[in-house]
Coordinates of C-alpha atoms and ligand atoms in Angstrom, one line a residue:
X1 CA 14.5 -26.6 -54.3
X2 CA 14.5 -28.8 -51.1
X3 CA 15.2 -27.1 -48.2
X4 CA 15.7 -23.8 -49.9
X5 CA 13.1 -22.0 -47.7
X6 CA 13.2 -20.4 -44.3
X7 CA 9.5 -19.7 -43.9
X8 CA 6.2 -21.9 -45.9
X9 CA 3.3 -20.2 -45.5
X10 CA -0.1 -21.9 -46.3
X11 CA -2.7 -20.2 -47.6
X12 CA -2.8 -16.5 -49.6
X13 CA -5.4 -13.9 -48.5
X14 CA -5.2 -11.4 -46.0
X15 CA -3.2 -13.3 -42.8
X16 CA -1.1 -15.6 -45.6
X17 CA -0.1 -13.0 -47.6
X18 CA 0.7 -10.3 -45.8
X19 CA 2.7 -12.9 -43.3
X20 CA 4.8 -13.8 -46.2
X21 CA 5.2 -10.3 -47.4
X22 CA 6.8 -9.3 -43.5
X23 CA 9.1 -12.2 -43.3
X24 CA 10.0 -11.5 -47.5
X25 CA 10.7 -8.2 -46.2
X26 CA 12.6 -9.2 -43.0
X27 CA 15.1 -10.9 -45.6
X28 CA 13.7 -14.3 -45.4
X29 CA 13.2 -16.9 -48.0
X30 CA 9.3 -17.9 -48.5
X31 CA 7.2 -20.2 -49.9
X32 CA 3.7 -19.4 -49.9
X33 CA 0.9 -22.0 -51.0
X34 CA -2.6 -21.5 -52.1
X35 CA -5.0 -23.6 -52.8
X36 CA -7.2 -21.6 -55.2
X37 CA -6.1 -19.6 -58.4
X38 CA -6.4 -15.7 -57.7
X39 CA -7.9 -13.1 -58.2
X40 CA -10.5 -15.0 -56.5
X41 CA -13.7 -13.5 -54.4
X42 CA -14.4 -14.8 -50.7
X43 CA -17.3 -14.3 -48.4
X44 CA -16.9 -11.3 -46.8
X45 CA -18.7 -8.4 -45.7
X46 CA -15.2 -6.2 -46.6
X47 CA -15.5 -3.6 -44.1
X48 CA -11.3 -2.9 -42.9
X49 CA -11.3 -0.6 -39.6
X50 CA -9.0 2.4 -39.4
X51 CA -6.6 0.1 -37.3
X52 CA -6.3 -2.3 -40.0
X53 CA -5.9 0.4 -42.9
X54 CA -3.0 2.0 -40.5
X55 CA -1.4 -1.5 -41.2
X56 CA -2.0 -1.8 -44.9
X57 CA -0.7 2.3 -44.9
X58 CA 2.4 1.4 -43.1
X59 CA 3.3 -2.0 -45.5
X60 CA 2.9 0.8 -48.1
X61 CA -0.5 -1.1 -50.2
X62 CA -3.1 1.7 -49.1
X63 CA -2.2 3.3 -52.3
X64 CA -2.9 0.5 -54.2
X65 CA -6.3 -0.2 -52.3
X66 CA -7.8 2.9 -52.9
X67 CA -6.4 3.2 -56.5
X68 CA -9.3 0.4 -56.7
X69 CA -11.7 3.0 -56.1
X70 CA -12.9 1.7 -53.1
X71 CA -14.5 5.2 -51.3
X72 CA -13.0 6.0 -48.0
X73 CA -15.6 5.6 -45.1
X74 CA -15.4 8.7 -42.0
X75 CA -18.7 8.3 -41.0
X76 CA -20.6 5.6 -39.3
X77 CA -24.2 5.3 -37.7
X78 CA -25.0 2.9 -35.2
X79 CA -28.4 2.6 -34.5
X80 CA -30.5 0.4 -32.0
X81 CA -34.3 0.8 -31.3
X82 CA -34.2 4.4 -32.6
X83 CA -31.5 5.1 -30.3
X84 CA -29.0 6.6 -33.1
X85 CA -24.8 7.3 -32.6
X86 CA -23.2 8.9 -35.5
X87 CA -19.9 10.4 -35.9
X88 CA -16.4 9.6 -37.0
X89 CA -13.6 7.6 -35.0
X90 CA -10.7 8.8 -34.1
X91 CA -7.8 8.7 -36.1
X92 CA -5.3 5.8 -35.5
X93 CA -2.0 6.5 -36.9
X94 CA -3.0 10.0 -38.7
X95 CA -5.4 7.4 -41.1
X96 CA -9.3 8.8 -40.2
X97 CA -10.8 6.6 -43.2
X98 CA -12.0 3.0 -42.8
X99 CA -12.0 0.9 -46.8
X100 CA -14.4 -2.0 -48.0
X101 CA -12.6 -3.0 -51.3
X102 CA -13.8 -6.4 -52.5
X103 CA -11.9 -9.2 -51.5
X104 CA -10.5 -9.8 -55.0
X105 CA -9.1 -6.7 -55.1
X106 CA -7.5 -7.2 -52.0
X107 CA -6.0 -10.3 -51.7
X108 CA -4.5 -9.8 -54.7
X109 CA -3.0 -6.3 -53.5
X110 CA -1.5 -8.2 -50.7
X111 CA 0.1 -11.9 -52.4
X112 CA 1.6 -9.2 -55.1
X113 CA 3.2 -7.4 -52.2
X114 CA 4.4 -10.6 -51.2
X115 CA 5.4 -11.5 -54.4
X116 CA 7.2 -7.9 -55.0
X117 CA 8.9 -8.9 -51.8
X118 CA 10.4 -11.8 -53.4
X119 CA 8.0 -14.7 -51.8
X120 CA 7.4 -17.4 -54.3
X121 CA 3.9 -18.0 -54.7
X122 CA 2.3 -21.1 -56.0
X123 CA -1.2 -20.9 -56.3
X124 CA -3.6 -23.9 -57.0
X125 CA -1.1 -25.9 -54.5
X126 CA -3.2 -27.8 -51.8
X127 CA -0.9 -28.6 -48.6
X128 CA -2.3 -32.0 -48.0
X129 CA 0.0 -32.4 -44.6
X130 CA 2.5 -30.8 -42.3
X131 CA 5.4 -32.8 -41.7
X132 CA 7.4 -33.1 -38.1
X133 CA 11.0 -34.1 -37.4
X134 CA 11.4 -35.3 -33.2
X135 CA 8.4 -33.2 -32.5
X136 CA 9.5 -30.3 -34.6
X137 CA 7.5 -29.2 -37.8
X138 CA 9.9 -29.0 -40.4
X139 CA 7.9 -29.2 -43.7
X140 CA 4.9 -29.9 -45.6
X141 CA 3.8 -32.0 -48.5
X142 CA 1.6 -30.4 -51.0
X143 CA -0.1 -31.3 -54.0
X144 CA 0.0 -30.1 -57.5
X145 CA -1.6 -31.3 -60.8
X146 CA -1.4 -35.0 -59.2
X147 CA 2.0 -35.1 -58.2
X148 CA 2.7 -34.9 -54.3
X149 CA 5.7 -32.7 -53.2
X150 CA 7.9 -32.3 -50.3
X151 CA 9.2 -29.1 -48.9
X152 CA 11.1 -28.5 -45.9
X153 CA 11.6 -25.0 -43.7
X154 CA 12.4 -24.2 -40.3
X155 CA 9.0 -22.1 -39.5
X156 CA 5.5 -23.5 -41.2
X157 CA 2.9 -20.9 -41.2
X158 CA -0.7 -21.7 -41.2
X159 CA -2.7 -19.0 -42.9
X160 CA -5.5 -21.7 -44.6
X161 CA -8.5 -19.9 -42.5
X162 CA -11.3 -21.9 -40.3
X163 CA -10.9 -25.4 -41.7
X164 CA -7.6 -24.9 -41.6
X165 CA -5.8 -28.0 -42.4
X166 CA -2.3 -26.9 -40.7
X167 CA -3.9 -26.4 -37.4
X168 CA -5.1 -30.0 -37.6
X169 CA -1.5 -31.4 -38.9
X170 CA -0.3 -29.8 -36.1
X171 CA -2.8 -30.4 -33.2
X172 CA -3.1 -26.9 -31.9
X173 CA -5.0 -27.0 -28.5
X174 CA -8.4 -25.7 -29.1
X175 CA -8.6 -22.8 -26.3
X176 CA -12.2 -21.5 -26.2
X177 CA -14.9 -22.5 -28.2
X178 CA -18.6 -21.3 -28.2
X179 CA -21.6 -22.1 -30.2
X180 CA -22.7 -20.1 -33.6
X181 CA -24.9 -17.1 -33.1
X182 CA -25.8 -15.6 -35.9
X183 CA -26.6 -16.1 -39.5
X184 CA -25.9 -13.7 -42.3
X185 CA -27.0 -12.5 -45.7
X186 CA -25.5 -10.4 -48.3
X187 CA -26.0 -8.5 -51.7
X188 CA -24.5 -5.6 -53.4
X189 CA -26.7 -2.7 -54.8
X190 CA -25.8 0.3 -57.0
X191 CA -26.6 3.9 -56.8
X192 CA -27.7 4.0 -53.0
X193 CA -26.1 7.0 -50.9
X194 CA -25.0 5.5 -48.1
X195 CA -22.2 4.7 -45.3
X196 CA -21.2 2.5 -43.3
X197 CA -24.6 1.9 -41.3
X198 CA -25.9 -0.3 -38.8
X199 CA -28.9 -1.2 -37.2
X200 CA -29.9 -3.4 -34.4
X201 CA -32.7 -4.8 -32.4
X202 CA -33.6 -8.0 -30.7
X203 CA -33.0 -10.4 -32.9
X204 CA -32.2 -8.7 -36.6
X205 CA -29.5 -7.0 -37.2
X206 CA -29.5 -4.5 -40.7
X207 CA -26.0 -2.7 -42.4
X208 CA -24.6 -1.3 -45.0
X209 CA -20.9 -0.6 -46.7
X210 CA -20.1 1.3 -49.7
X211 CA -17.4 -1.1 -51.7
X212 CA -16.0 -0.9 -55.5
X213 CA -17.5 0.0 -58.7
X214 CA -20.3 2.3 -57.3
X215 CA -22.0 -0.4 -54.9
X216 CA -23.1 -0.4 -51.2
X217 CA -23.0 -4.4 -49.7
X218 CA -26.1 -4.2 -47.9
X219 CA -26.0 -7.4 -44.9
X220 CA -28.8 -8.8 -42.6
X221 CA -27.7 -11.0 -39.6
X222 CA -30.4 -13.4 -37.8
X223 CA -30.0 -15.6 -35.2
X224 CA -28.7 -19.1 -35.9
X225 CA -31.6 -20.5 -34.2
X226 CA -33.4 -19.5 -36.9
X227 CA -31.1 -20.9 -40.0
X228 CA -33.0 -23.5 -41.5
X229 CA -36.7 -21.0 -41.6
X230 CA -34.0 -18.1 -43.2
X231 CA -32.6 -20.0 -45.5
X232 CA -35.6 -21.7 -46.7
X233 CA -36.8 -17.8 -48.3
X234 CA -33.7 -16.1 -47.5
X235 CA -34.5 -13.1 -49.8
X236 CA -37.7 -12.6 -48.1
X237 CA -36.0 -12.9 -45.0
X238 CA -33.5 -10.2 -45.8
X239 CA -35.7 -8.0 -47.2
X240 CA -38.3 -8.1 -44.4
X241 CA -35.5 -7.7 -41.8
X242 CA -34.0 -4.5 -44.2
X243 CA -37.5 -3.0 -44.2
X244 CA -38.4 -3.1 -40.6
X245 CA -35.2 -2.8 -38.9
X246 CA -33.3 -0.1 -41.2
X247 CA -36.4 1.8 -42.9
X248 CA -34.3 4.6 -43.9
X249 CA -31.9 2.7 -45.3
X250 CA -34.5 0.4 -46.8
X251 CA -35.8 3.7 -48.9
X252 CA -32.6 4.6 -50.3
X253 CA -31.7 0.8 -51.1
X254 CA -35.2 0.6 -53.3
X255 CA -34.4 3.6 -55.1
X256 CA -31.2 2.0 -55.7
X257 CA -30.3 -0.8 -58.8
X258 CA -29.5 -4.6 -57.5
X259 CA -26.4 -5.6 -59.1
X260 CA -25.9 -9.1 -57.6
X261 CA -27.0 -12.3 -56.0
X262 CA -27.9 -13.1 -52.1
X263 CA -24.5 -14.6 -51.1
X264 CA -24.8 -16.4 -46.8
X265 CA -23.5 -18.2 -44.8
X266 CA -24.6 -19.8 -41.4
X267 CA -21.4 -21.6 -40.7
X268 CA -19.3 -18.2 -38.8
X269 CA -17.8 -20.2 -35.9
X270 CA -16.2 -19.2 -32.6
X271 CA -13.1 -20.3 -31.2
X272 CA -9.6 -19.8 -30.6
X273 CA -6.7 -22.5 -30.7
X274 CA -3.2 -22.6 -29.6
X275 CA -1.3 -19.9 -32.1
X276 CA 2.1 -21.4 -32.0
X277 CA 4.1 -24.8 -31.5
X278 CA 7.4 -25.9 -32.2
X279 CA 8.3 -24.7 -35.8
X280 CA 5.1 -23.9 -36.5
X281 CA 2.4 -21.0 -35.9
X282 CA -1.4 -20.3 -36.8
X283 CA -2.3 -16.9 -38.3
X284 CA -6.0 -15.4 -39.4
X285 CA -8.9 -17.7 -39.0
X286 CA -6.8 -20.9 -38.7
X287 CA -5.8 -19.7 -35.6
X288 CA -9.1 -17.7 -34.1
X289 CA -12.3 -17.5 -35.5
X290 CA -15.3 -14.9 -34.7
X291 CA -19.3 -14.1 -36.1
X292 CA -18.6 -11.6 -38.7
X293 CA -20.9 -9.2 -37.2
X294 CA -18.0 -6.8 -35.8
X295 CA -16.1 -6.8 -38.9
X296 CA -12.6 -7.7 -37.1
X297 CA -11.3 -10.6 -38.8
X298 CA -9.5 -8.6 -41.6
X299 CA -7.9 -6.5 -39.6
X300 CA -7.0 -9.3 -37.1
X301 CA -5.1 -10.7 -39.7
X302 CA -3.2 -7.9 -40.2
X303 CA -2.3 -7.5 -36.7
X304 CA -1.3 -11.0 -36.2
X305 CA 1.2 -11.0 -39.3
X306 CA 2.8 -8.3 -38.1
X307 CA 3.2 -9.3 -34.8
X308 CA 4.4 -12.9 -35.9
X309 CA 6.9 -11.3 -38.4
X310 CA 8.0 -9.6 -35.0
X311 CA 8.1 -12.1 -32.7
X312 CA 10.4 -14.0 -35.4
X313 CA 12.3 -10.9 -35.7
X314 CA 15.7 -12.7 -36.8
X315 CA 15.8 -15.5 -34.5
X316 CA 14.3 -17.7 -37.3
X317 CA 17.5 -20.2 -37.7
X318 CA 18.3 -21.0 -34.4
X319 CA 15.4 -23.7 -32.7
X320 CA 15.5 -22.7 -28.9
X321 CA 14.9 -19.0 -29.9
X322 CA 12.5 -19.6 -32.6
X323 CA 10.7 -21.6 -30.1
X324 CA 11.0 -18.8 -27.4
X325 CA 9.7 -16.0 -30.4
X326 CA 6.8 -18.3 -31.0
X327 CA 5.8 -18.6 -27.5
X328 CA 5.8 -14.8 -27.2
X329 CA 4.0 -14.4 -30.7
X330 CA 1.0 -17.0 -29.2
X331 CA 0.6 -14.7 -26.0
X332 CA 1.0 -11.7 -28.0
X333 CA -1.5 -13.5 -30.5
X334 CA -4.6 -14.2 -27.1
X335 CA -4.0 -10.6 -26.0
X336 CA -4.5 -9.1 -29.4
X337 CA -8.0 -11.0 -29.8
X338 CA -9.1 -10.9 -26.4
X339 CA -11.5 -8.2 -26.8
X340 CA -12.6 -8.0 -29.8
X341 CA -13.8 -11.7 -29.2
X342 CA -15.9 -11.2 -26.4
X343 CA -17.0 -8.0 -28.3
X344 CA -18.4 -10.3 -30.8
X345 CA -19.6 -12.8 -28.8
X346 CA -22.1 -9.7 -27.2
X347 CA -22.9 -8.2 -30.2
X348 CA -24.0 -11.9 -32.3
X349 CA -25.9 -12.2 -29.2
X350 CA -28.4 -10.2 -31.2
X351 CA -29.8 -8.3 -27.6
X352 CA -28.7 -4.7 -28.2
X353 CA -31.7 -3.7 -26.0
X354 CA -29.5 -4.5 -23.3
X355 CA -27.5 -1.9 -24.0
X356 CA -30.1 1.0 -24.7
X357 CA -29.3 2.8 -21.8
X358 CA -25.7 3.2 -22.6
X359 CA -26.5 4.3 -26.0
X360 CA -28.8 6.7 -24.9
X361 CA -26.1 8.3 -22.8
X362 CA -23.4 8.0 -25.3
X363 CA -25.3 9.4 -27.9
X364 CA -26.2 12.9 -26.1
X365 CA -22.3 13.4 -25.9
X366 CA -20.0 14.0 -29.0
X367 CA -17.1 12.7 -26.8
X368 CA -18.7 9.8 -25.8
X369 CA -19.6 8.9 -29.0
X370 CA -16.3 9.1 -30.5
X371 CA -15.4 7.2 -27.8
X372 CA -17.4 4.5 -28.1
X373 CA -17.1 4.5 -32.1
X374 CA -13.3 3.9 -31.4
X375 CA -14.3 0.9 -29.3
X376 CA -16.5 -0.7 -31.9
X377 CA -13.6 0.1 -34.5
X378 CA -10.9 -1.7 -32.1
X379 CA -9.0 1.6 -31.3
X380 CA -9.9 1.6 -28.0
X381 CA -10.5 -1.2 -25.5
X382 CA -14.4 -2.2 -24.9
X383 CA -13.1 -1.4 -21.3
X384 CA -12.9 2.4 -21.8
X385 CA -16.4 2.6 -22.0
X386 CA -17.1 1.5 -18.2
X387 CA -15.9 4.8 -17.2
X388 CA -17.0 6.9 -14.0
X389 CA -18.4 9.8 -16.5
X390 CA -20.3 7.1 -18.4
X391 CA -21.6 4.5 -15.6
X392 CA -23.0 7.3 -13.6
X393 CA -24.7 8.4 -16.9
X394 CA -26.1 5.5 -17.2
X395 CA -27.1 5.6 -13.6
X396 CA -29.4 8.7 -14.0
Ligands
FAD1 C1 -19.9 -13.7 -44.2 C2 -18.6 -13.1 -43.7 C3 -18.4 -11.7 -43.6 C4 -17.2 -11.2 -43.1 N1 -17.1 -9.9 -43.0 C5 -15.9 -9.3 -42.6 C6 -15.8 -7.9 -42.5 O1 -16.6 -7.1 -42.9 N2 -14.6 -7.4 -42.1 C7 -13.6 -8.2 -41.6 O2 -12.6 -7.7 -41.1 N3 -13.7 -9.6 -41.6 C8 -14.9 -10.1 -42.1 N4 -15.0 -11.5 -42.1 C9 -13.9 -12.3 -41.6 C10 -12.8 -12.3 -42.7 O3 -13.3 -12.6 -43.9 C11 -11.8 -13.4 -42.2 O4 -11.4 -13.2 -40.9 C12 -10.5 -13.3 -43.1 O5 -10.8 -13.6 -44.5 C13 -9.5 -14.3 -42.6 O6 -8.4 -14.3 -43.5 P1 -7.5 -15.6 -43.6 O7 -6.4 -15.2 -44.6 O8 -7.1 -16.0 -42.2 O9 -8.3 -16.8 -44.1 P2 -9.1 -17.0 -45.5 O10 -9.6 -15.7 -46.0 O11 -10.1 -18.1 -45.2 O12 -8.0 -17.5 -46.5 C14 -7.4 -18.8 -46.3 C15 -6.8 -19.2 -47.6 O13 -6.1 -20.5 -47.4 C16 -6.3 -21.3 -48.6 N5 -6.2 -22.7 -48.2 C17 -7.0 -23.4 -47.3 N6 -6.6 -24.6 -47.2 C18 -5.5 -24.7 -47.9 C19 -4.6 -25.8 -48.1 N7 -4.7 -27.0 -47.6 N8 -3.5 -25.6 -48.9 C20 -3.3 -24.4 -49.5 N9 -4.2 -23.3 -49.3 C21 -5.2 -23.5 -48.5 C22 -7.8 -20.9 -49.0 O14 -7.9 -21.3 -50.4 C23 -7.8 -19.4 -48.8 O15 -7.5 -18.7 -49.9 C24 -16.2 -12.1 -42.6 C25 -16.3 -13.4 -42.7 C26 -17.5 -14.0 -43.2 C27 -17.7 -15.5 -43.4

């Protein structure tokens, strides 16, 4: 079907498919490539703030995420040096619950969407290159069962995550870079009562999020420093860090039943690229990449589909506004990751103590801890914590 397509779009998980799904929607053609064969797991920590389930509630797929079973999460504790914050976050979009379903689940919610949306999906299709006519991309070749296929379509989406193999076809600037921070560790344990938890101090960093089937993905994050001595005995390592950082938590996890391997990964890179060329545009991690420590990437994903779908808007067939749409989608694209980068940045930094003053004075305020909750969630702007109220609080 040469030609048949307005929109490819590499790569299937949570900034593929819910691109294609938004341009399906918007009544264009798609073709969306994946790689692997799905349902298929992912590393992930799964944690999806409120302003990413707002997203997935206003696609119309929440139902079919918590139909997984996946709990809803209202309360969160943040906790550094004994210094504790809990509370709830503000609603975003009447939705007050954030959701960890397993990755899985999810990604599979999200290319059937797609598919419902009358995308055509070809998993266990490896794009292999994007192709360019005078400086325009106009097509890709990918590969299935040994034979190599052309495809040709006005807009190329890159959804293919961090080694993303569209963002090199196409040469996207690399914006910002900065080293790696941290290093993380993961299991899942069943039958432990607990939220969505997280503890800090200098150097360690402890959490936990109730998923699927009964079980609570316990994480430990380390500095990258400190990699090769981690992963050399990383289930002492976690457990050690568990037991003296989160000690609480550590109690109820013991009493609780392991139910799978250590899963890691030290290789959580930070940068962000050039969202958008001619005919073409980067999505998810392809585009921007962050320490998993604040749990944005998901919902970043969301964001950026939509706001690519709406940058496109129905300008997709004529070149000069296409181009114009995808210049507004790349600025729209740095100003939706601004924060939450530099957020992450701090926080894989692994030096809460920095902060213990302002947690100190947040926590002896319901407000302020709301308020700050909706900062760590990505409701509110980091910004709208260096209030006067809050500053002089500090102060004293
Ligand atoms: C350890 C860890 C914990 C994390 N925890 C959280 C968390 O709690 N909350 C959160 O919001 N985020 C978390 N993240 C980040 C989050 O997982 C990512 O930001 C998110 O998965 C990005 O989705 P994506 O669709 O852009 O990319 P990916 O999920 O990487 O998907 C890219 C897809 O493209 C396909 N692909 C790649 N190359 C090709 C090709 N050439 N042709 C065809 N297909 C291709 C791949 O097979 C893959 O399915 C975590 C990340 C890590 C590593």
């Amino acid at each position: 079907m040469a030609g048949g397509f307005d929109a490819i779009v590499v790569g299937a998980r949570c900034a593929g498919a819910a691109t294609a799904m938004l341009l399906a929607r918007a009544g264009y053609r798609v073709l969306m490539l994946e790689r692997a064969r799905f349902p298929r797991d992912t590393l992930s920590t799964l944690y999806i703030h409120q302003p990413g389930i707002a997203l997935l509630h206003r696609w119309g797929v929440l139902d079919a995420v918590t139909a997984t079973g996946c709990p809803p999460i209202e309360r969160v504790v943040h906790q550094v040096d004994g210094v504790r914050l809990a509370g709830s976050v503000p609603p975003v979009d009447g939705i007050r619950a954030a959701y960890a379903p397993r990755r899985y689940l999810l990604d599979q919610i999200l290319a059937d969407a797609a598919v419902a949306a009358g995308v055509d999906f070809r998993p266990g299709c490896t794009v292999e290159d994007v192709t360019f006519t005078d400086g325009r991309a106009t097509g890709v070749r990918w590969r299935h069962g040994g034979r190599t296929v052309p495809e040709r379509a006005p807009l190329i989406v890159g959804a293919d995550g961090m080694r993303s193999r569209t963002a090199a076809a196409t040469g996207a600037v690399l914006l910002a870079a900065h080293p790696l921070l941290t290093c993380v560790y993961y299991t899942f344990v069943a039958g432990v009562d607990a939220g969505f938890e997280a503890y800090g101090t200098t150097g360690r960093w402890a959490g936990s999020v109730p998923t699927n089937d009964g079980l609570t993905l316990v994480a430990t994050y380390f500095p990258q420093s400190e990699f090769p001595a981690i992963r050399a005995d990383a289930h002492r390592a976690h457990h050690d860090c568990l037991r003296t950082v989160a000690p609480g938590l550590y109690e109820r996890i013991a009493a609780g039943t392991p139910a799978d391997r250590l899963y890691g990964s030290g290789d959580q890179r930070n940068y962000l690229r050039q969202a958008a060329g001619p005919g073409w545009a980067l999505v998810g991690d392809a585009g921007h990449h962050k320490d998993s420590i604040t749990a944005r990437g998901i919902t970043d994903a969301f964001h950026q589909a939509q706001a690519l779908a709406d940058a496109v808007g129905t300008d997709l067939h004529d070149p000069t506004r296409l181009d114009a749409a995808l210049a507004g989608y790349a600025a729209r694209r740095d100003d939706l990751v601004r924060d939450g980068y530099r957020d992450a940045l701090a926080t894989a930094a692994l030096r809460p103590r920095r902060r213990l003053r302002l947690l100190r004075a947040v926590a002896a305020d319901p407000a302020l801890t709301e308020r700050f909750l909706a900062t760590m969630a990505g409701i509110r702007p980091s910004g709208d914590l260096a209030t006067p109220d809050l500053t002089a609080a500090v102060r004293h």
